[in-house]
Amino acid sequence: MVLAAAVLPAAAALPAVAAPRTAPATGGSGLVAVLDSSGRYDDAPDAASLTRQVQRAGQPAADGYRFRGTPVRGTEGRQGAPGVVPGQYLDSIGPNEKRFYAVDLDAESVGDFSATMVPPSGATIDYRDTLRTQIAYGTDSSCASSTALFGQRAGATPLTSGVSRIPTRNGTGTCDKAGRYWLVVERHAGTGSDAARWPVELTFHVEHPLAKGVTPAQPSPQYGAGGKDATLPSTPPKAVTGGTGFNDASPLGPGVWRDQILPAQTLWYKVPVGWGQQLRYDVEFADEPRSHGASPVAFGSTQVYTPYRAPVGSGTGVFNPQVPYTGRSAKLSMGTVPVSWTNRYETHPNVIPVHVNGDFYIAVSLGARAAQIAQKPQIGVVLRVAVLGRAKDGPEAGAAVTTGQASDGGSGPGATGAAGGGHWSGLRVTGVSVGVLGVLLLAGLGMAYVLPRRRPRPGRAGGGSGAG
């Protein structure tokens, strides 16, 4: 048997949480089994394979999600729930458990709530394991809810769900009253899923109404120029290192960016998007030399989140946020509709959350099974990012174009008309969309969890209060 220490003497120097575990091999001579990031022991037939597996097993833990927030302990029910104000919080949640938090809202402001659950990288999950967020009112009323679904069994990655309490235009809805509301987080786990408590990062924001006399611009519920066939940058790529979560997401502008990703890893970026603009990007996973005899299929995925961490979804009928990866090049496309204050009154869950300007977050994930496919420990990934349209000075109708704002970084036309985009019907629907190696079942919006890897930069979310 080849011992790990004989191949990588420095392995012992890895942090305790990052050090890979080895087990006796059961196969032919010279095999070593290494526990990969998905929690499985895989045979390493030679020293080179063992080196790759040790590198892969160590790095995701060393670069784990970096949290930020004030500790809080939610209750199992509404009674005695801790009161929270706009800001960012940290708690934990066990399988099949609910956590309640109390907030006070006026009759006109929007309340935005997100939760990001961060399991250990590659923790055992079931396809139907979920994270649900809800805003509740009264004794048994629900204003809105959203469910994020892992949607795969290859190993856990961060899962985010977000939801908003949005007063109706006429002020006669059940959840239009001023008073006490409850923010609810619920984790559902199937038999055989990881039974440990997982950390959750919570954010709560309050968006105050526009000043009296201000007329907001019309909603923008269509993808228009930012649809599937949008023109994206084709310049030589610039190197970037993605963050570990929302808190240390790497800033990007329009252009082409190059990074590397490990199996079972999620990389995070943020892109400023102004009033009247829309985000559109592609993610390209590289063609990599494959391991001898490798035939498994992994999945690459992406999701985009608003400044308040609500998942925007898959752009039903326009984008597909998940793609099989076999070691050959694979591409994903994703985007948002243009940012408009009145999108909050629209009916489609991929449009409603795109109602505030600021930093939009991009998450890119690669499934754990990629470790069995590619020879290299890391796999190349390229992002082609465009911000379409000209940023406006504010959300009001007739707002001037922001001085010095480029239309789209040379990445395509700035029009946001009906041509080329999807259009949503007048009925409010429950959307289903694939998230970052997961699925979002949206009756409101999604949820978030985060850890910073480098010094955080101030966010640019507008129109609200609280931490980002």
XYZ file of C-alpha atoms in Angstrom, residues 130-425:
296
model
C -35.038 21.724 1.524
C -34.625 25.095 3.190
C -37.790 27.187 3.526
C -38.216 30.817 4.474
C -41.520 32.418 5.425
C -42.894 35.718 6.696
C -45.857 35.050 9.003
C -48.491 37.336 10.513
C -51.270 36.974 13.062
C -52.052 33.595 14.574
C -51.808 31.458 11.470
C -51.385 33.713 8.420
C -48.480 33.554 5.960
C -47.585 36.605 3.894
C -45.112 34.805 1.607
C -42.868 31.761 1.565
C -40.081 30.302 -0.540
C -38.460 26.878 -0.619
C -34.961 26.068 -1.843
C -34.332 22.444 -2.793
C -30.936 20.740 -3.129
C -32.257 18.772 -6.096
C -29.303 16.332 -6.163
C -27.596 13.713 -3.999
C -23.947 14.305 -4.944
C -23.109 16.321 -1.812
C -24.269 19.465 -0.068
C -23.417 23.016 -1.108
C -24.673 26.323 0.394
C -28.423 26.766 -0.019
C -30.135 30.176 0.074
C -33.784 31.132 0.286
C -35.288 34.610 0.444
C -38.739 36.092 0.821
C -40.297 39.584 1.054
C -43.358 41.109 2.646
C -44.557 43.526 -0.034
C -47.633 45.644 0.817
C -50.256 45.792 -1.918
C -50.789 48.981 -3.893
C -54.223 49.607 -2.405
C -53.223 48.720 1.153
C -56.066 46.269 1.765
C -54.130 43.001 1.939
C -53.882 40.754 5.009
C -50.194 41.581 5.380
C -50.527 45.329 4.788
C -51.063 46.186 8.458
C -48.478 47.621 10.801
C -47.496 45.311 13.626
C -45.606 42.193 14.673
C -44.456 39.734 12.016
C -42.355 36.572 12.265
C -39.457 35.478 10.100
C -39.403 31.693 9.872
C -36.660 29.315 8.706
C -37.359 25.617 8.257
C -34.977 22.804 7.294
C -36.381 19.549 5.966
C -34.066 16.520 5.873
C -34.847 13.009 4.697
C -33.854 9.740 6.309
C -30.127 9.166 5.827
C -29.267 12.846 5.376
C -26.652 14.504 7.545
C -28.087 14.796 11.067
C -25.780 17.553 12.350
C -26.882 21.113 13.045
C -25.873 23.449 10.224
C -25.052 27.155 10.515
C -27.398 29.651 8.899
C -26.708 33.277 8.021
C -29.775 35.501 8.128
C -30.332 38.972 6.701
C -33.254 41.319 7.315
C -33.763 44.633 5.476
C -36.491 47.255 5.443
C -37.198 49.163 2.216
C -39.002 52.410 2.929
C -41.589 53.725 0.442
C -40.721 56.365 -2.127
C -41.125 59.991 -1.135
C -44.612 61.414 -1.606
C -45.161 62.759 -5.096
C -42.523 60.510 -6.696
C -43.899 58.395 -9.535
C -41.847 55.211 -10.092
C -40.857 54.047 -13.558
C -42.899 51.329 -15.230
C -42.078 47.677 -14.452
C -39.685 45.720 -16.675
C -40.920 42.115 -16.671
C -39.257 41.101 -19.954
C -35.681 39.979 -20.648
C -35.523 41.927 -23.901
C -31.918 42.538 -24.963
C -30.722 40.385 -22.056
C -32.350 37.207 -23.324
C -30.674 33.962 -24.272
C -29.139 35.393 -27.466
C -27.622 38.495 -25.868
C -24.215 39.609 -27.136
C -21.580 39.051 -24.425
C -17.956 40.231 -24.161
C -15.303 38.287 -26.105
C -12.129 40.006 -24.887
C -9.179 38.032 -23.443
C -10.058 36.858 -19.915
C -8.668 38.499 -16.789
C -7.783 36.437 -13.722
C -10.054 36.605 -10.676
C -10.466 34.565 -7.507
C -14.053 34.009 -6.427
C -15.087 34.511 -2.820
C -16.438 31.924 -0.387
C -19.872 33.510 -0.002
C -21.898 36.712 -0.016
C -19.643 38.490 2.473
C -16.427 38.265 0.458
C -17.813 37.928 -3.058
C -15.240 39.168 -5.591
C -16.271 42.335 -7.473
C -16.662 42.015 -11.243
C -17.488 44.481 -13.972
C -18.490 43.877 -17.571
C -15.877 41.733 -19.308
C -14.415 38.226 -19.411
C -13.042 36.673 -16.231
C -11.046 33.486 -15.576
C -11.051 31.437 -12.354
C -10.542 27.862 -11.137
C -13.008 25.730 -9.200
C -12.729 22.539 -7.168
C -15.293 19.733 -7.111
C -17.958 20.420 -4.443
C -16.961 24.103 -4.338
C -19.049 27.257 -4.813
C -17.414 30.506 -5.977
C -19.054 33.891 -5.375
C -18.882 37.194 -7.272
C -20.800 40.486 -7.253
C -21.652 42.896 -10.051
C -23.124 46.423 -9.588
C -26.394 46.844 -11.494
C -28.178 50.217 -11.595
C -31.788 51.300 -12.024
C -32.920 50.349 -15.532
C -30.017 47.924 -16.076
C -29.965 44.146 -16.237
C -27.312 41.532 -15.568
C -26.530 38.892 -18.184
C -23.672 36.364 -18.024
C -22.402 32.999 -19.216
C -20.396 30.457 -17.216
C -18.075 28.159 -19.177
C -16.509 25.080 -17.590
C -13.238 24.098 -19.273
C -12.390 21.080 -21.389
C -10.010 19.216 -19.047
C -7.897 16.047 -19.467
C -9.974 13.215 -18.059
C -8.911 10.439 -15.725
C -8.385 7.075 -17.391
C -11.662 5.210 -17.727
C -13.677 8.009 -16.104
C -17.361 7.968 -17.066
C -19.292 9.664 -14.229
C -21.352 12.795 -14.840
C -21.108 15.832 -12.569
C -23.169 18.990 -12.735
C -22.147 22.614 -12.995
C -24.640 25.240 -11.922
C -25.117 28.938 -11.295
C -27.549 31.234 -9.535
C -27.932 35.009 -9.346
C -29.113 36.828 -6.216
C -30.416 40.354 -5.670
C -28.701 42.862 -3.343
C -30.974 41.508 -0.588
C -29.938 37.920 -1.411
C -33.192 36.764 -2.974
C -32.545 34.083 -5.608
C -33.779 35.303 -8.973
C -34.354 31.787 -10.298
C -33.747 30.177 -13.647
C -35.569 32.540 -15.966
C -38.208 29.927 -16.729
C -38.343 29.315 -20.465
C -35.217 31.429 -21.073
C -32.248 30.099 -19.061
C -31.167 26.720 -17.728
C -28.930 27.159 -14.652
C -27.623 23.586 -14.502
C -25.550 21.637 -17.040
C -23.980 18.139 -17.058
C -20.179 18.128 -16.860
C -18.143 15.170 -18.151
C -14.740 16.838 -18.527
C -15.732 18.349 -21.862
C -16.463 22.072 -22.134
C -19.937 23.019 -20.895
C -21.751 26.370 -20.780
C -24.506 27.931 -18.686
C -26.394 31.175 -19.295
C -28.158 33.285 -16.673
C -29.516 36.797 -16.251
C -32.116 39.133 -14.811
C -34.804 41.409 -16.157
C -34.034 45.158 -15.911
C -34.132 46.592 -12.396
C -37.345 48.527 -11.722
C -38.917 49.608 -8.433
C -42.362 48.519 -9.637
C -41.204 44.981 -10.491
C -42.277 44.210 -6.894
C -45.899 44.308 -8.050
C -45.399 41.885 -10.929
C -46.558 38.262 -10.867
C -43.556 36.138 -11.802
C -41.088 35.083 -9.059
C -38.100 35.747 -11.355
C -39.244 39.368 -11.780
C -40.577 40.379 -8.336
C -37.208 40.408 -6.494
C -35.464 42.525 -9.168
C -36.840 45.715 -7.666
C -33.749 47.315 -6.119
C -30.383 48.443 -7.507
C -27.004 47.505 -6.065
C -24.623 44.549 -6.083
C -26.128 41.421 -7.632
C -24.401 38.205 -6.562
C -23.321 35.363 -8.849
C -22.691 31.893 -7.400
C -21.005 29.165 -9.467
C -20.868 25.547 -8.241
C -19.325 22.305 -9.468
C -20.566 18.934 -8.263
C -18.422 16.606 -6.155
C -18.375 13.907 -8.831
C -16.106 16.089 -10.960
C -13.300 14.766 -8.734
C -13.709 11.410 -10.481
C -13.586 12.973 -13.952
C -10.773 15.479 -14.410
C -7.072 14.799 -13.888
C -6.314 18.280 -12.527
C -7.288 19.146 -8.941
C -8.940 22.363 -10.152
C -11.077 22.941 -13.225
C -10.993 26.117 -15.283
C -14.068 28.325 -15.419
C -14.707 31.479 -17.484
C -17.407 34.089 -16.838
C -18.596 36.442 -19.590
C -20.391 39.306 -17.857
C -22.531 42.045 -19.372
C -24.527 44.818 -17.692
C -27.037 45.968 -20.283
C -28.742 49.352 -20.432
C -27.848 52.789 -19.097
C -28.059 53.262 -15.326
C -30.615 55.844 -14.161
C -30.154 58.225 -11.240
C -33.154 56.802 -9.421
C -36.274 54.636 -9.577
C -38.609 57.444 -10.636
C -40.137 57.837 -14.075
C -38.022 60.068 -16.308
C -34.889 59.741 -14.162
C -31.746 61.014 -15.860
C -28.979 58.699 -16.990
C -26.214 58.519 -14.403
C -23.354 60.811 -15.427
C -20.344 58.926 -16.761
C -22.179 55.602 -16.839
C -21.204 53.394 -19.763
C -24.189 51.779 -21.416
C -23.050 48.188 -21.003
C -19.274 47.965 -20.994
C -19.249 47.333 -24.726
C -21.100 44.076 -24.271
C -24.273 44.640 -26.214
C -27.197 46.964 -26.965
C -28.793 48.922 -24.153
C -32.410 48.470 -25.209
C -34.730 46.620 -22.871
C -37.779 46.297 -25.078
C -39.957 43.297 -25.699
C -37.979 41.785 -28.541
C -36.212 38.556 -27.771
C -37.361 38.136 -24.159
C -39.797 36.073 -22.195
C -43.087 37.665 -21.081
C -45.006 36.606 -17.989
C -48.776 36.228 -17.809
